[in-house]
Every structure is written in structure tokens, then in C-alpha cells.
Short mmCIF file of C-alpha atoms and ligand atoms in Angstrom, two decimals:
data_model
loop_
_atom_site.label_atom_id
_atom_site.label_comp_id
_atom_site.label_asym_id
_atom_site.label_seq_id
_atom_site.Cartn_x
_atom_site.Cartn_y
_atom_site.Cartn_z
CA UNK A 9 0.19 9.23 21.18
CA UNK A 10 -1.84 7.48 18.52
CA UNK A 11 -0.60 4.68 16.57
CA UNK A 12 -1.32 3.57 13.20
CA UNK A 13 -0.09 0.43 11.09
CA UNK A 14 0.99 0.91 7.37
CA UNK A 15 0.87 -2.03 5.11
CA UNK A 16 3.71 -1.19 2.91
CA UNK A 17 7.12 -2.73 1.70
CA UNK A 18 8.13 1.07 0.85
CA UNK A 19 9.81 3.41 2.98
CA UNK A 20 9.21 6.21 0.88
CA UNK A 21 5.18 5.96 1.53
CA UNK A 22 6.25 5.51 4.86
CA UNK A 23 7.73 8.03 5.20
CA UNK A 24 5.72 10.52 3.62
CA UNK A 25 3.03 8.61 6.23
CA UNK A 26 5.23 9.89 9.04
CA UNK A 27 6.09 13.03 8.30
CA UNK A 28 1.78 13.98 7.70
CA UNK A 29 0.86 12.56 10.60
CA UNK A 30 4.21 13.24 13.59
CA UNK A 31 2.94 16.94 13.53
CA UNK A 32 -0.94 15.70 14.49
CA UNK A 33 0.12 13.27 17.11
CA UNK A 34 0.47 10.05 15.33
CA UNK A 35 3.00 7.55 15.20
CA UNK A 36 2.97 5.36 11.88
CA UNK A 37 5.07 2.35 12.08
CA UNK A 38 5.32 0.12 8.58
CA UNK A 39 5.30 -4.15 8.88
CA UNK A 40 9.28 -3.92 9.04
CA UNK A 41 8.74 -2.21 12.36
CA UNK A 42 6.65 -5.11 13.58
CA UNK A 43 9.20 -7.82 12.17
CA UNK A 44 5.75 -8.99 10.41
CA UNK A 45 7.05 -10.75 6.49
CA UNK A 46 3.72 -10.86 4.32
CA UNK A 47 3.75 -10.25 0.72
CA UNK A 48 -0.15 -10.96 -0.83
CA UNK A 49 -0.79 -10.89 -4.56
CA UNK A 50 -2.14 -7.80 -5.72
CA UNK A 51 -4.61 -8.98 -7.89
CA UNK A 52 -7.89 -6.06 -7.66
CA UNK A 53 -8.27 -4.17 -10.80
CA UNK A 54 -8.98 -1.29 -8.45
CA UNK A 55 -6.50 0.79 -6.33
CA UNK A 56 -9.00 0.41 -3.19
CA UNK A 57 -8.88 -3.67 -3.85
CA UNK A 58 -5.12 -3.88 -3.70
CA UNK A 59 -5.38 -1.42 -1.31
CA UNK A 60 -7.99 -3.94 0.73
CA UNK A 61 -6.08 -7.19 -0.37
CA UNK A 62 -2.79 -5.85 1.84
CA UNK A 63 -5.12 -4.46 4.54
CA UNK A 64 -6.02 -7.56 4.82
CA UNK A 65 -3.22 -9.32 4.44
CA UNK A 66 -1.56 -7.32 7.41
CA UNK A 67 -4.49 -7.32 9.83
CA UNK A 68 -4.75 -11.01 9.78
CA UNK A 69 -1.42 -10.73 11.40
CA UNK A 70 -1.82 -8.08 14.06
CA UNK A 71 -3.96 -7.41 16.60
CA UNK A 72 -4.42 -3.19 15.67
CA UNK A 73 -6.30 -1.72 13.25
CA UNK A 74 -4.25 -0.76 10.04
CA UNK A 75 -4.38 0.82 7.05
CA UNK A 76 -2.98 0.34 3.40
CA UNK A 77 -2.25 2.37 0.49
CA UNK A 78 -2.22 1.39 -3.37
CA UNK A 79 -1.17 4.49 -5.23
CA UNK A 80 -0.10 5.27 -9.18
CA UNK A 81 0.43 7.47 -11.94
CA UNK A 82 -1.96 7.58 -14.70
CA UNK A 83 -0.09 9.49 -18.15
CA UNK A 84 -2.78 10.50 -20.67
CA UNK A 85 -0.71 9.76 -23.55
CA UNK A 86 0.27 6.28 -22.40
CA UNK A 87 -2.94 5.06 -22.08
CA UNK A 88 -6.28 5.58 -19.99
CA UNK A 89 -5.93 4.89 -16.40
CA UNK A 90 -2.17 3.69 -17.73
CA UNK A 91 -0.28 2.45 -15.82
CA UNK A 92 -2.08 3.19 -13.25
CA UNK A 93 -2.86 0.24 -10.85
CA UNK A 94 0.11 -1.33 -12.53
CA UNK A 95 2.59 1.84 -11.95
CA UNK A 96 4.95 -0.20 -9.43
CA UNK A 97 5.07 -3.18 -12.24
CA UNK A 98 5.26 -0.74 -15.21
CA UNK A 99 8.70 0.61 -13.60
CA UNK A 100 10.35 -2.73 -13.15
CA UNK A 101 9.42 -3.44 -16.43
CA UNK A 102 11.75 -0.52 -17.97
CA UNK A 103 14.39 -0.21 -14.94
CA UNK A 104 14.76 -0.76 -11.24
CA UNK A 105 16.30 3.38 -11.28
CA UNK A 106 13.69 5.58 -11.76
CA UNK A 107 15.50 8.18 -13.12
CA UNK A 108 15.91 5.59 -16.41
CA UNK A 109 12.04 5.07 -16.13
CA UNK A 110 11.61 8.55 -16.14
CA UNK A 111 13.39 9.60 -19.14
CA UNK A 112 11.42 6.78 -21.04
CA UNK A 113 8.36 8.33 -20.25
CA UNK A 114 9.57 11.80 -21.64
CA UNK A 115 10.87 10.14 -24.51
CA UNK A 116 7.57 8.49 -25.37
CA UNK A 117 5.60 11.80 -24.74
CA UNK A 118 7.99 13.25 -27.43
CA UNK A 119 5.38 14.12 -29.54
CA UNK A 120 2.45 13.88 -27.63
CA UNK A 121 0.47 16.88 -27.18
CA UNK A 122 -1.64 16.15 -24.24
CA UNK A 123 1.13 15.71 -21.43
CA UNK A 124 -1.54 15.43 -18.64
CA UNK A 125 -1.09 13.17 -15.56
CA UNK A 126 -2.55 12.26 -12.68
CA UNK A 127 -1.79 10.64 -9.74
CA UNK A 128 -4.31 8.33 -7.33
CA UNK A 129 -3.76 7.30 -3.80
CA UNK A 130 -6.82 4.77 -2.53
CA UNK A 131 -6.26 4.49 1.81
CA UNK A 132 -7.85 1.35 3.30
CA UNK A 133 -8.68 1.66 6.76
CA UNK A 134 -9.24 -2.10 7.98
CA UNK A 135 -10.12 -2.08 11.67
CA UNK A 136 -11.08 -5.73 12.47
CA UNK A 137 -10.15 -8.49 10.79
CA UNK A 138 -13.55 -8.97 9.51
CA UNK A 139 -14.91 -5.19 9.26
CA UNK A 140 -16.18 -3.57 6.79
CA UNK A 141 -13.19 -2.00 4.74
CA UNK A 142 -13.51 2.29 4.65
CA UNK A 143 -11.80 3.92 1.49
CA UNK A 144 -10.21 7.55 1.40
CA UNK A 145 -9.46 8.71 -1.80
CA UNK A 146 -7.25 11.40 -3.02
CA UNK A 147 -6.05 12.76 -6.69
CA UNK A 148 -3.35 15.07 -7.45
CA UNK A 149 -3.36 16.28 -11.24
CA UNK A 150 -0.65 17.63 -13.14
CA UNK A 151 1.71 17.01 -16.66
CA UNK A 152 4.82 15.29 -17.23
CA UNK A 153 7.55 17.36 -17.79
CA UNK A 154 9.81 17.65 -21.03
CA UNK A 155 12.91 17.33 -19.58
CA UNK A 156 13.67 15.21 -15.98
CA UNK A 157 14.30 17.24 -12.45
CA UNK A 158 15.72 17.12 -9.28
CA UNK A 159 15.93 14.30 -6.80
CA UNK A 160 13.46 15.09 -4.39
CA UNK A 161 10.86 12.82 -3.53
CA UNK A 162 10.16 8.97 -4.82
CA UNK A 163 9.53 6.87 -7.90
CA UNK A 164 7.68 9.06 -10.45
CA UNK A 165 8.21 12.52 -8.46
CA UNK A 166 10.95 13.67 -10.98
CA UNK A 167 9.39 13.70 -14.07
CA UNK A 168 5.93 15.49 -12.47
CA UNK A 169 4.94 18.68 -12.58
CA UNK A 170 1.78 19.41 -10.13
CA UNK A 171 -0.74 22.12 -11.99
CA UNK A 172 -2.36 24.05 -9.49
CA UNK A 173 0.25 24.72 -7.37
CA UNK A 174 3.09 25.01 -9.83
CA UNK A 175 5.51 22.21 -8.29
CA UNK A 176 7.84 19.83 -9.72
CA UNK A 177 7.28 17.66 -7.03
CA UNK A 178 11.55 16.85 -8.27
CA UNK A 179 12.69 20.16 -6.86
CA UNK A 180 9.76 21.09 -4.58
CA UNK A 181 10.50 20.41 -0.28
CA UNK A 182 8.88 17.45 1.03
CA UNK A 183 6.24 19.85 3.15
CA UNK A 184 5.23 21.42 -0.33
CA UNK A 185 4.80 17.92 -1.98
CA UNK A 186 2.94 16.71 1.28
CA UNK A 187 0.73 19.70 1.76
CA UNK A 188 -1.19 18.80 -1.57
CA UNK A 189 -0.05 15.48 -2.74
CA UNK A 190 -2.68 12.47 -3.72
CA UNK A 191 -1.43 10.87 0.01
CA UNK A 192 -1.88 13.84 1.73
CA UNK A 193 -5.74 14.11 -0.02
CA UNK A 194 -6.32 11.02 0.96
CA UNK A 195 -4.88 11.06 4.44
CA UNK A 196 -6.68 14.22 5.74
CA UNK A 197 -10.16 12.47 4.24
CA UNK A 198 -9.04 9.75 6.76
CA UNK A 199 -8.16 12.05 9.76
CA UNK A 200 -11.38 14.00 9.08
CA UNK A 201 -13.61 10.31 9.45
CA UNK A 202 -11.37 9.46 12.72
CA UNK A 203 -11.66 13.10 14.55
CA UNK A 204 -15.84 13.09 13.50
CA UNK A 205 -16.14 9.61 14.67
CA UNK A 206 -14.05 10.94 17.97
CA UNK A 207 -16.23 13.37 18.90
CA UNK A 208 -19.65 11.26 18.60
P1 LIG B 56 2.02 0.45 -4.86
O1 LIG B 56 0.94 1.35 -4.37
O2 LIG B 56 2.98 0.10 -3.77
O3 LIG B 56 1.49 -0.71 -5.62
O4 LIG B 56 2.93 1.23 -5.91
C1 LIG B 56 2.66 2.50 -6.32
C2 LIG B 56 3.78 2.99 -7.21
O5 LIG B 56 3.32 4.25 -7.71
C3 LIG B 56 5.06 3.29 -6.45
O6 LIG B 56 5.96 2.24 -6.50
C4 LIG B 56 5.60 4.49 -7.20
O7 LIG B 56 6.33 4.09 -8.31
C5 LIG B 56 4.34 5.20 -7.69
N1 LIG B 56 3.96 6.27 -6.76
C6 LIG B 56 2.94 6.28 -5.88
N2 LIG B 56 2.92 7.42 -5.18
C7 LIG B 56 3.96 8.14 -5.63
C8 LIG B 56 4.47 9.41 -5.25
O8 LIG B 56 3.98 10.10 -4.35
N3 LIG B 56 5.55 9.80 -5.94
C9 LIG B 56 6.13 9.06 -6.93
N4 LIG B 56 5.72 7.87 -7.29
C10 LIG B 56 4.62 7.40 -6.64
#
């Protein structure tokens, strides 16, 4: 069994870690798991350096290599690349139950004709405390619906719709959501480095 170390505060990622990776042979565990209490500043203006500044953060207090993920939502009609690196803050800022933050969104798009969204997930793979940080990117792109769904899922899940696939990643199962979801992306971009750099 492989292991891997999350750097996240949020069972939900977790989660969504764990159920990827159980299938391929991994364990995930998240800092709880370790008793490990860290909580850097994330101050990068990028997803991959927040991502890096709680790889780091983590790794400085573990002896394993681990990885971190800084995620978001970026909603056309709220802004470019808003909010973005600031999704988690942007929340808090209208209500600690995202349901509430959800219907503010749809209530700002009222009018807006462009209803496109998009979200990022940036995966820092820190394997030494002083290695070179690798990135694993992945995208998912969508809209924001007109009127708020189902429970499934986490945070912004409720209020998006995913394009391609035609999910409301609300009602959709969690092996739909995970089988195209920005994580997932970014994840399999990871796997696909560790099972190349396996076979050399
Ligand atoms: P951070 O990466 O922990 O700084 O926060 C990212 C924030 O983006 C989360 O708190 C969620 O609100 C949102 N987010 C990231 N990924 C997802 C997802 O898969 N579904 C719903 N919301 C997400």
C-alpha cells in the first residue's frame, strides 16, 4: 500500500483524495490523521504558491513526502480569475453555509448573460523538505446555474453545472463528479509523473 500526505484542514478534499486514489492502491491520510496543528498564511497570488506555501508548511513537519492542494471557482461575471485564489475567503465573507453563498451568486448573475465558470485545482507534490516543488494542474469548466441544486458534493458544487459532461455536480454521484472534476485532472497528471518515474 502506498501512502500519501494531504495538506488540508478540509475533509471534503480529503475525501474526494481518498475515494480517487483507495481504488489505485493508495492510502491518503490528511494532517488531522497525523495529530500535526499547522495553519501557514496563504499569501501566493497563485493557486500553485498557496498550494507550495502549505506543502511546505506540512513537510517541515513530517518526515514523508506530501502533497497540497489550493483549489477555486472562477465566475465570469464576478470578475476575471474572481474569486478565484480567494474562493475559500470570498465564502466566509457572505456566509459560513454554502447554500446562502450560493444563492448570492445566482442572485448576482441575475442578469448576467455570460454565466460561465470554471474551476482550478493546482497539486503540489513536495518530496523533501528542500526539493524542488512539482505542480499538476487541472480545470473543470462549466456555468452557474439559475436556480440552486441538490446536496451532493462540497462548497460551490450546488450551484455548478459541469459543460461537457452535463452534471450538476449538486445532484451528480460522487464517482461522476470525481471521474472529471478539476481534482481528479489534476490528480491523474500526478499519478501519471509517479507511475513514469516508477518504471525508469
Ligand atoms: P482552499 O484550496 O482550501 O484555499 O479553498 C478552496 C475553496 O474552493 C474551498 O473552500 C471551496 O469553497 C472551493 N472548492 C474547491 N474545490 C471545490 C469543489 O470540488 N467543489 C466545491 N467547491 C470547491
Amino acid at each position: 500500500m502506498k501512502k500519501i500526505l494531504l495538506a488540508t484542514h478540509n475533509e471534503n478534499k480529503l475525501r474526494e483524495y481518498q475515494e480517487i486514489l483507495a481504488p489505485l492502491g493508495y492510502e491518503v491520510y490528511g494532517d488531522k490523521d497525523f495529530g500535526i496543528s499547522y495553519d501557514p498564511e496563504e499569501n501566493g497570488t497563485t493557486y500553485a504558491e498557496n498550494a507550495y506555501i502549505k506543502a511546505k508548511a506540512l513537510r517541515k513537519l513530517v518526515n514523508m513526502p506530501v502533497i497540497a492542494d489550493d483549489s477555486g471557482i472562477e465566475i465570469k461575471a464576478l470578475g476575471e480569475h474572481f474569486p478565484g485564489i480567494h474562493t475559500s475567503r470570498y465564502a466566509s465573507s457572505i456566509s459560513s453555509d454554502y447554500r446562502v453563498v450560493g444563492q448570492h451568486i445566482i442572485d448576482l448573475l441575475k442578469d448576467a448573460s455570460d454565466r460561465s465558470a470554471e474551476y482550478h485545482c493546482c497539486i503540489c507534490l513536495l518530496e523533501e523538505e528542500d526539493a524542488t516543488p512539482l505542480y499538476f494542474e487541472g480545470v473543470c469548466r462549466g456555468h452557474i446555474l439559475e436556480k440552486i441544486g441538490g446536496y451532493h458534493g462540497f462548497g460551490y458544487d450546488p450551484i455548478f453545472h459541469y459543460d461537457e459532461g452535463n452534471l450538476d455536480f449538486g445532484d451528480c454521484s460522487e464517482e461522476e463528479k470525481n471521474a472529471i472534476s478539476h481534482r481528479s485532472r489534476a490528480l491523474q497528471k500526478l499519478l501519471h509523473y509517479l507511475a513514469l518515474r516508477q518504471g525508469q
